[in-house]
mmCIF file of C-alpha atoms in Angstrom:
data_model
loop_
_atom_site.group_PDB
_atom_site.id
_atom_site.type_symbol
_atom_site.label_atom_id
_atom_site.label_comp_id
_atom_site.label_asym_id
_atom_site.label_seq_id
_atom_site.Cartn_x
_atom_site.Cartn_y
_atom_site.Cartn_z
ATOM 1 C CA MET A 1 -73.517 206.761 -16.685
ATOM 2 C CA PRO A 2 -70.342 204.856 -15.724
ATOM 3 C CA GLU A 3 -68.891 205.240 -12.273
ATOM 4 C CA ILE A 4 -65.251 205.930 -11.560
ATOM 5 C CA THR A 5 -63.420 202.872 -10.266
ATOM 6 C CA SER A 6 -59.891 202.310 -9.015
ATOM 7 C CA GLY A 7 -57.718 199.566 -7.628
ATOM 8 C CA TRP A 8 -57.583 201.502 -4.346
ATOM 9 C CA ASP A 9 -58.432 205.046 -3.383
ATOM 10 C CA SER A 10 -55.252 206.739 -4.568
ATOM 11 C CA PHE A 11 -55.287 205.216 -8.063
ATOM 12 C CA VAL A 12 -57.549 207.090 -10.442
ATOM 13 C CA ASP A 13 -58.657 205.001 -13.406
ATOM 14 C CA LEU A 14 -60.663 206.830 -16.035
ATOM 15 C CA PRO A 15 -63.946 205.388 -17.300
ATOM 16 C CA ARG A 16 -63.834 204.819 -21.047
ATOM 17 C CA GLU A 17 -66.292 207.648 -21.672
ATOM 18 C CA VAL A 18 -64.040 210.105 -19.833
ATOM 19 C CA GLU A 19 -60.943 208.782 -21.554
ATOM 20 C CA GLN A 20 -62.443 209.191 -25.017
ATOM 21 C CA GLY A 21 -63.595 212.714 -24.213
ATOM 22 C CA LEU A 22 -60.144 213.696 -22.948
ATOM 23 C CA ILE A 23 -58.465 212.277 -26.046
ATOM 24 C CA GLU A 24 -60.572 214.565 -28.232
ATOM 25 C CA ILE A 25 -59.947 217.542 -25.939
ATOM 26 C CA GLY A 26 -56.214 216.822 -25.941
ATOM 27 C CA ARG A 27 -56.164 217.298 -29.705
ATOM 28 C CA THR A 28 -57.600 220.825 -29.410
ATOM 29 C CA LEU A 29 -55.971 222.356 -26.310
ATOM 30 C CA PRO A 30 -53.896 225.460 -27.108
ATOM 31 C CA VAL A 31 -50.223 225.863 -26.265
ATOM 32 C CA TRP A 32 -49.838 227.130 -22.716
ATOM 33 C CA SER A 33 -48.553 230.581 -21.830
ATOM 34 C CA MET A 34 -46.599 231.535 -18.728
ATOM 35 C CA LYS A 35 -46.928 234.575 -16.458
ATOM 36 C CA GLY A 36 -43.463 234.719 -14.944
ATOM 37 C CA THR A 37 -42.864 231.238 -13.581
ATOM 38 C CA PHE A 38 -46.564 230.360 -13.307
ATOM 39 C CA LEU A 39 -49.025 229.062 -15.835
ATOM 40 C CA GLU A 40 -50.858 232.085 -17.240
ATOM 41 C CA PRO A 41 -54.328 232.472 -15.626
ATOM 42 C CA SER A 42 -55.965 232.784 -19.054
ATOM 43 C CA THR A 43 -54.425 229.427 -19.999
ATOM 44 C CA VAL A 44 -55.767 227.872 -16.805
ATOM 45 C CA GLU A 45 -59.244 229.188 -17.539
ATOM 46 C CA ARG A 46 -59.145 228.019 -21.155
ATOM 47 C CA TYR A 47 -58.013 224.567 -20.119
ATOM 48 C CA ARG A 48 -60.635 224.411 -17.356
ATOM 49 C CA THR A 49 -63.413 225.337 -19.751
ATOM 50 C CA GLN A 50 -62.418 222.671 -22.245
ATOM 51 C CA LEU A 51 -61.966 219.972 -19.599
ATOM 52 C CA GLY A 52 -65.402 220.819 -18.231
ATOM 53 C CA SER A 53 -66.950 219.576 -21.462
ATOM 54 C CA ALA A 54 -65.671 216.015 -20.866
ATOM 55 C CA PRO A 55 -68.305 213.622 -19.463
ATOM 56 C CA LEU A 56 -67.838 212.984 -15.737
ATOM 57 C CA PHE A 57 -64.780 215.205 -15.492
ATOM 58 C CA ASP A 58 -66.254 217.115 -12.527
ATOM 59 C CA GLU A 59 -66.286 213.830 -10.634
ATOM 60 C CA ILE A 60 -62.693 213.142 -11.625
ATOM 61 C CA ARG A 61 -61.626 216.613 -10.454
ATOM 62 C CA ASN A 62 -63.414 216.303 -7.113
ATOM 63 C CA ARG A 63 -62.067 212.816 -6.533
ATOM 64 C CA LEU A 64 -58.525 213.938 -7.275
ATOM 65 C CA ARG A 65 -58.657 216.963 -4.981
ATOM 66 C CA SER A 66 -60.132 214.882 -2.174
ATOM 67 C CA THR A 67 -57.549 212.133 -2.554
ATOM 68 C CA LEU A 68 -54.674 214.601 -2.407
ATOM 69 C CA ASN A 69 -55.916 216.643 0.527
ATOM 70 C CA GLU A 70 -57.732 214.318 2.905
ATOM 71 C CA THR A 71 -55.955 213.283 6.094
ATOM 72 C CA THR A 72 -55.767 209.658 4.979
ATOM 73 C CA GLY A 73 -54.583 210.526 1.456
ATOM 74 C CA GLY A 74 -51.937 212.840 0.099
ATOM 75 C CA TYR A 75 -50.908 211.198 -3.151
ATOM 76 C CA ALA A 76 -52.613 210.019 -6.318
ATOM 77 C CA VAL A 77 -51.743 208.172 -9.498
ATOM 78 C CA VAL A 78 -53.830 209.261 -12.484
ATOM 79 C CA ARG A 79 -53.733 206.513 -15.079
ATOM 80 C CA LEU A 80 -53.678 208.128 -18.507
ATOM 81 C CA ARG A 81 -52.342 205.027 -20.258
ATOM 82 C CA GLY A 82 -55.086 204.827 -22.868
ATOM 83 C CA ILE A 83 -54.661 208.514 -23.648
ATOM 84 C CA ALA A 84 -50.884 208.059 -24.001
ATOM 85 C CA GLN A 85 -51.519 205.217 -26.423
ATOM 86 C CA ALA A 86 -53.886 207.357 -28.497
ATOM 87 C CA LEU A 87 -51.961 210.649 -28.465
ATOM 88 C CA GLY A 88 -48.405 209.537 -27.767
ATOM 89 C CA ILE A 89 -46.503 211.436 -25.095
ATOM 90 C CA GLY A 90 -45.800 214.572 -27.055
ATOM 91 C CA ASP A 91 -47.136 218.112 -26.999
ATOM 92 C CA GLU A 92 -50.820 217.139 -27.105
ATOM 93 C CA PHE A 93 -50.472 214.753 -24.180
ATOM 94 C CA LEU A 94 -48.406 217.223 -22.139
ATOM 95 C CA ARG A 95 -50.975 219.978 -22.659
ATOM 96 C CA LEU A 96 -53.720 217.641 -21.454
ATOM 97 C CA ALA A 97 -51.697 216.471 -18.446
ATOM 98 C CA THR A 98 -50.894 220.094 -17.586
ATOM 99 C CA ALA A 99 -54.575 220.988 -17.818
ATOM 100 C CA ILE A 100 -55.526 218.158 -15.440
ATOM 101 C CA LEU A 101 -52.807 219.128 -12.959
ATOM 102 C CA ALA A 102 -53.961 222.762 -13.075
ATOM 103 C CA GLU A 103 -57.203 221.509 -11.498
ATOM 104 C CA VAL A 104 -55.148 220.552 -8.427
ATOM 105 C CA ALA A 105 -52.868 223.611 -8.125
ATOM 106 C CA ILE A 106 -50.948 225.975 -10.402
ATOM 107 C CA PRO A 107 -48.124 224.495 -12.494
ATOM 108 C CA PHE A 108 -44.965 226.546 -12.095
ATOM 109 C CA GLN A 109 -41.354 226.487 -13.183
ATOM 110 C CA PRO A 110 -38.926 227.033 -10.264
ATOM 111 C CA PHE A 111 -35.953 225.972 -12.410
ATOM 112 C CA GLN A 112 -35.767 228.505 -15.211
ATOM 113 C CA ARG A 113 -32.940 226.607 -16.896
ATOM 114 C CA TRP A 114 -35.310 223.705 -17.564
ATOM 115 C CA PRO A 115 -38.727 223.597 -19.250
ATOM 116 C CA LEU A 116 -42.008 223.367 -17.344
ATOM 117 C CA TRP A 117 -41.831 219.570 -17.694
ATOM 118 C CA LYS A 118 -38.306 218.636 -16.580
ATOM 119 C CA GLU A 119 -36.761 215.400 -17.827
ATOM 120 C CA ILE A 120 -35.536 212.804 -15.346
ATOM 121 C CA GLY A 121 -33.754 210.294 -17.504
ATOM 122 C CA THR A 122 -31.345 207.453 -16.767
ATOM 123 C CA ASN A 123 -27.668 208.363 -16.687
ATOM 124 C CA LEU A 124 -25.311 205.444 -16.168
ATOM 125 C CA ASN A 125 -22.547 207.867 -15.120
ATOM 126 C CA ALA A 126 -24.600 209.707 -12.496
ATOM 127 C CA ASN A 127 -24.362 209.055 -8.764
ATOM 128 C CA PRO A 128 -26.531 205.903 -8.446
ATOM 129 C CA GLY A 129 -28.530 207.447 -5.594
ATOM 130 C CA MET A 130 -29.553 210.561 -7.532
ATOM 131 C CA SER A 131 -32.829 210.913 -9.417
ATOM 132 C CA THR A 132 -31.125 210.191 -12.744
ATOM 133 C CA GLY A 133 -28.994 207.369 -11.346
ATOM 134 C CA ILE A 134 -29.675 203.654 -11.475
ATOM 135 C CA GLY A 135 -29.473 202.832 -7.750
ATOM 136 C CA TYR A 136 -31.726 203.280 -4.742
ATOM 137 C CA ASN A 137 -33.002 206.857 -4.505
ATOM 138 C CA ALA A 138 -33.768 207.254 -0.806
ATOM 139 C CA PHE A 139 -36.764 209.091 0.629
ATOM 140 C CA HIS A 140 -36.816 212.848 0.189
ATOM 141 C CA MET A 141 -38.961 215.872 -0.515
ATOM 142 C CA ASP A 142 -38.091 218.129 -3.434
ATOM 143 C CA LEU A 143 -36.427 221.515 -2.808
ATOM 144 C CA VAL A 144 -36.002 220.640 0.850
ATOM 145 C CA ASN A 145 -33.684 223.631 1.407
ATOM 146 C CA ALA A 146 -36.057 226.285 0.031
ATOM 147 C CA THR A 147 -38.266 228.322 2.343
ATOM 148 C CA GLN A 148 -41.186 227.773 -0.062
ATOM 149 C CA PRO A 149 -40.883 224.295 -1.598
ATOM 150 C CA PRO A 150 -43.472 223.211 -4.163
ATOM 151 C CA ASP A 151 -46.690 222.061 -2.529
ATOM 152 C CA TYR A 152 -46.914 219.165 -4.966
ATOM 153 C CA THR A 153 -44.384 217.317 -7.052
ATOM 154 C CA THR A 154 -45.597 215.291 -10.015
ATOM 155 C CA LEU A 155 -43.940 212.587 -12.095
ATOM 156 C CA LEU A 156 -45.153 211.454 -15.497
ATOM 157 C CA CYS A 157 -43.894 208.096 -16.716
ATOM 158 C CA VAL A 158 -42.825 208.276 -20.359
ATOM 159 C CA ARG A 159 -40.934 204.964 -20.253
ATOM 160 C CA PRO A 160 -40.732 202.532 -17.326
ATOM 161 C CA ASP A 161 -37.529 200.630 -16.700
ATOM 162 C CA PRO A 162 -37.493 197.962 -19.458
ATOM 163 C CA MET A 163 -35.923 195.583 -16.929
ATOM 164 C CA GLY A 164 -39.142 195.787 -14.867
ATOM 165 C CA ALA A 165 -37.598 197.425 -11.785
ATOM 166 C CA GLY A 166 -37.368 201.007 -10.487
ATOM 167 C CA ALA A 167 -40.597 201.017 -8.479
ATOM 168 C CA SER A 168 -41.671 204.330 -6.960
ATOM 169 C CA ILE A 169 -41.667 204.360 -3.172
ATOM 170 C CA LEU A 170 -43.733 206.654 -0.964
ATOM 171 C CA SER A 171 -44.079 207.104 2.771
ATOM 172 C CA ASP A 172 -46.382 209.165 4.963
ATOM 173 C CA ALA A 173 -43.847 211.377 6.713
ATOM 174 C CA ARG A 174 -46.281 212.700 9.299
ATOM 175 C CA ALA A 175 -47.353 209.214 10.292
ATOM 176 C CA ALA A 176 -43.675 208.271 10.598
ATOM 177 C CA VAL A 177 -43.036 211.271 12.857
ATOM 178 C CA SER A 178 -45.952 210.269 15.093
ATOM 179 C CA ARG A 179 -44.202 206.964 15.830
ATOM 180 C CA LEU A 180 -41.061 208.678 17.152
ATOM 181 C CA SER A 181 -40.304 209.401 20.793
ATOM 182 C CA PRO A 182 -40.930 212.924 22.129
ATOM 183 C CA SER A 183 -37.181 213.418 22.577
ATOM 184 C CA SER A 184 -36.502 212.585 18.918
ATOM 185 C CA ARG A 185 -39.238 214.957 17.768
ATOM 186 C CA THR A 186 -37.699 217.707 19.893
ATOM 187 C CA LEU A 187 -34.339 217.204 18.191
ATOM 188 C CA LEU A 188 -35.942 217.192 14.739
ATOM 189 C CA ALA A 189 -37.506 220.589 15.512
ATOM 190 C CA ASP A 190 -34.053 222.176 15.855
ATOM 191 C CA ALA A 191 -32.616 224.099 12.912
ATOM 192 C CA ALA A 192 -29.682 221.717 12.671
ATOM 193 C CA TYR A 193 -29.995 220.171 9.211
ATOM 194 C CA SER A 194 -28.755 221.148 5.777
ATOM 195 C CA TYR A 195 -28.515 219.678 2.314
ATOM 196 C CA GLY A 196 -27.626 220.694 -1.201
ATOM 197 C CA SER A 197 -26.991 223.879 -3.098
ATOM 198 C CA PHE A 198 -29.396 226.708 -3.875
ATOM 199 C CA PHE A 199 -29.171 228.675 -7.119
ATOM 200 C CA ASP A 200 -31.221 229.676 -10.175
ATOM 201 C CA LEU A 201 -34.532 229.117 -8.382
ATOM 202 C CA SER A 202 -37.639 231.258 -8.816
ATOM 203 C CA ASP A 203 -40.744 231.525 -6.619
ATOM 204 C CA ALA A 204 -39.348 229.021 -4.125
ATOM 205 C CA GLY A 205 -38.483 231.557 -1.445
ATOM 206 C CA ASP A 206 -34.985 231.858 -0.031
ATOM 207 C CA GLU A 207 -32.328 229.351 0.888
ATOM 208 C CA TYR A 208 -33.135 227.649 4.181
ATOM 209 C CA LYS A 209 -29.888 226.584 5.853
ATOM 210 C CA PRO A 210 -29.818 225.176 8.418
ATOM 211 C CA PHE A 211 -33.433 224.066 8.675
ATOM 212 C CA PRO A 212 -35.547 222.041 11.093
ATOM 213 C CA ILE A 213 -37.050 218.782 9.864
ATOM 214 C CA LEU A 214 -40.185 219.608 11.856
ATOM 215 C CA ASP A 215 -41.131 223.254 11.438
ATOM 216 C CA GLY A 216 -44.087 223.297 13.837
ATOM 217 C CA GLU A 217 -46.498 224.570 11.198
ATOM 218 C CA PRO A 218 -49.938 223.020 10.593
ATOM 219 C CA ALA A 219 -49.825 220.079 8.198
ATOM 220 C CA ASN A 220 -51.402 222.039 5.342
ATOM 221 C CA LEU A 221 -48.739 224.761 5.593
ATOM 222 C CA GLY A 222 -45.591 223.166 6.943
ATOM 223 C CA PHE A 223 -43.374 220.310 5.793
ATOM 224 C CA VAL A 224 -41.470 217.381 7.167
ATOM 225 C CA ARG A 225 -38.220 218.610 5.631
ATOM 226 C CA PHE A 226 -36.497 215.325 5.094
ATOM 227 C CA THR A 227 -33.986 213.948 2.644
ATOM 228 C CA ALA A 228 -31.942 210.887 3.530
ATOM 229 C CA LYS A 229 -28.970 212.448 1.756
ATOM 230 C CA MET A 230 -28.582 215.073 4.464
ATOM 231 C CA LEU A 231 -27.355 212.361 6.827
ATOM 232 C CA ALA A 232 -24.032 212.508 5.001
ATOM 233 C CA GLU A 233 -23.675 216.281 5.479
ATOM 234 C CA SER A 234 -20.662 217.183 7.595
ATOM 235 C CA GLY A 235 -21.192 219.022 10.849
ATOM 236 C CA LEU A 236 -24.307 217.130 11.958
ATOM 237 C CA ASP A 237 -23.871 216.106 15.597
ATOM 238 C CA GLU A 238 -24.642 212.555 16.683
ATOM 239 C CA ALA A 239 -27.868 213.314 18.573
ATOM 240 C CA HIS A 240 -29.489 215.104 15.640
ATOM 241 C CA ALA A 241 -28.144 212.537 13.191
ATOM 242 C CA GLN A 242 -29.574 209.681 15.260
ATOM 243 C CA ALA A 243 -33.005 211.351 15.413
ATOM 244 C CA ALA A 244 -32.978 211.722 11.620
ATOM 245 C CA ARG A 245 -31.901 208.083 11.208
ATOM 246 C CA GLU A 246 -34.805 207.014 13.411
ATOM 247 C CA LEU A 247 -37.155 208.956 11.157
ATOM 248 C CA ALA A 248 -35.561 207.363 8.090
ATOM 249 C CA ASP A 249 -36.164 203.910 9.592
ATOM 250 C CA GLN A 250 -39.811 204.729 10.250
ATOM 251 C CA LEU A 251 -40.238 206.003 6.694
ATOM 252 C CA VAL A 252 -38.911 202.719 5.334
ATOM 253 C CA ALA A 253 -41.093 200.735 7.734
ATOM 254 C CA GLY A 254 -44.204 202.521 6.472
ATOM 255 C CA GLN A 255 -43.359 202.659 2.777
ATOM 256 C CA ILE A 256 -45.567 201.636 -0.096
ATOM 257 C CA SER A 257 -44.324 200.899 -3.597
ATOM 258 C CA PHE A 258 -45.713 200.552 -7.099
ATOM 259 C CA THR A 259 -44.292 200.675 -10.594
ATOM 260 C CA LEU A 260 -45.429 203.505 -12.829
ATOM 261 C CA GLN A 261 -46.340 202.568 -16.386
ATOM 262 C CA ARG A 262 -46.352 204.681 -19.537
ATOM 263 C CA GLY A 263 -48.922 207.454 -19.143
ATOM 264 C CA ASP A 264 -49.213 207.240 -15.339
ATOM 265 C CA VAL A 265 -48.999 210.572 -13.500
ATOM 266 C CA LEU A 266 -47.978 210.446 -9.838
ATOM 267 C CA ILE A 267 -48.941 213.485 -7.753
ATOM 268 C CA VAL A 268 -47.402 213.811 -4.275
ATOM 269 C CA ASN A 269 -48.542 216.287 -1.627
ATOM 270 C CA GLN A 270 -45.202 217.334 -0.152
ATOM 271 C CA HIS A 271 -46.784 218.596 3.058
ATOM 272 C CA ARG A 272 -47.338 214.992 4.059
ATOM 273 C CA TRP A 273 -45.522 212.464 1.859
ATOM 274 C CA VAL A 274 -41.935 211.853 0.787
ATOM 275 C CA HIS A 275 -40.932 209.834 -2.238
ATOM 276 C CA GLY A 276 -38.050 207.903 -3.763
ATOM 277 C CA ARG A 277 -37.256 205.008 -6.086
ATOM 278 C CA GLU A 278 -36.089 201.414 -5.856
ATOM 279 C CA PRO A 279 -32.975 200.526 -7.903
ATOM 280 C CA LEU A 280 -33.345 200.005 -11.616
ATOM 281 C CA GLY A 281 -32.867 196.513 -12.969
ATOM 282 C CA ASP A 282 -29.486 194.973 -13.640
ATOM 283 C CA GLY A 283 -28.145 195.198 -17.155
ATOM 284 C CA GLN A 284 -28.816 198.876 -17.852
ATOM 285 C CA HIS A 285 -25.646 198.989 -19.965
ATOM 286 C CA ASN A 286 -27.349 196.610 -22.368
ATOM 287 C CA VAL A 287 -30.367 198.900 -22.815
ATOM 288 C CA ARG A 288 -30.225 201.498 -25.587
ATOM 289 C CA PRO A 289 -30.255 205.069 -24.182
ATOM 290 C CA GLU A 290 -33.523 205.833 -25.995
ATOM 291 C CA ASP A 291 -35.169 202.844 -24.298
ATOM 292 C CA ARG A 292 -34.093 203.554 -20.706
ATOM 293 C CA ARG A 293 -36.450 204.760 -17.990
ATOM 294 C CA LEU A 294 -37.665 208.315 -18.532
ATOM 295 C CA LEU A 295 -39.896 210.443 -16.340
ATOM 296 C CA LEU A 296 -41.009 214.055 -16.677
ATOM 297 C CA GLN A 297 -41.406 216.176 -13.550
ATOM 298 C CA LEU A 298 -43.654 219.180 -12.982
ATOM 299 C CA PHE A 299 -44.166 221.205 -9.796
ATOM 300 C CA LEU A 300 -47.392 222.713 -8.442
ATOM 301 C CA ARG A 301 -48.041 225.662 -6.158
ATOM 302 C CA ASP A 302 -51.258 225.639 -4.135
ATOM 303 C CA THR A 303 -52.175 229.300 -4.582
ATOM 304 C CA GLY A 304 -55.868 229.305 -5.408
ATOM 305 C CA PRO A 305 -57.641 228.666 -8.702
ATOM 306 C CA THR A 306 -55.882 231.166 -10.932
ATOM 307 C CA GLU A 307 -53.492 233.579 -9.288
ATOM 308 C CA PRO A 308 -49.945 232.920 -8.045
ATOM 309 C CA ILE A 309 -48.941 234.110 -4.595
ATOM 310 C CA ALA A 310 -47.348 237.521 -4.352
ATOM 311 C CA SER A 311 -43.586 237.367 -4.205
#
């Protein structure tokens, strides 16, 4: 039987046998149901049963969980390019991608005003540094100002930037923190930081304002609550701002980058890694709106195999 291979440990390439099996399964998966903001447990079980019939999928599942949770890992890119070519990136593909992600943690919908898979398109009128902008999107974790941020954030590439730019950037936030001086880490542990608004969120806890960047929790429970955008927040004193800038510099120094292609699914463990994006290519005004970069985002809660945490 074929073995699973990858360019490096965090990139999961599917053997052809697995890919063909998942294409057939993708054509038969039922529409998902929700229980509140979480994927319905019966949907998770149905998806799990059908995925289990794919050759070698147990190995894929175990590899993915290990890559996302081991101390030297924390992110993965599942390359579903062949499946996207066969199924397109429509309902069948999204059901299959959701089923695979449900093997990591439970898909949930903290933003009720958006669907489970939230579009991140390209808006030429948006602030260039925002997720939908065309400029540099600096390092951050999602829902940084919630007491219970998603454990994982995932990004599915529907269309890469046709100009060939817009690489994803990642950095190991805990490794970056370890390179700071003790005095900087002490400052980052103070509840001195704030960013953004907080409204229309479900199952993400309460607003956390101000918050510490370092919460003192174990790595599997706590977060490095960082977003470069908070450096512009008014009221931040120079000492705390300088400590955050030092962390930002270390994140950039340790960054990795790669360009997602159609069908790639990036999964980021937010307890350890932060993410961002390089600028899109010049000439976006000459690209038709329907051809511009488009990602879909889905959040995951690590709450056990089937049940969401009690609210």
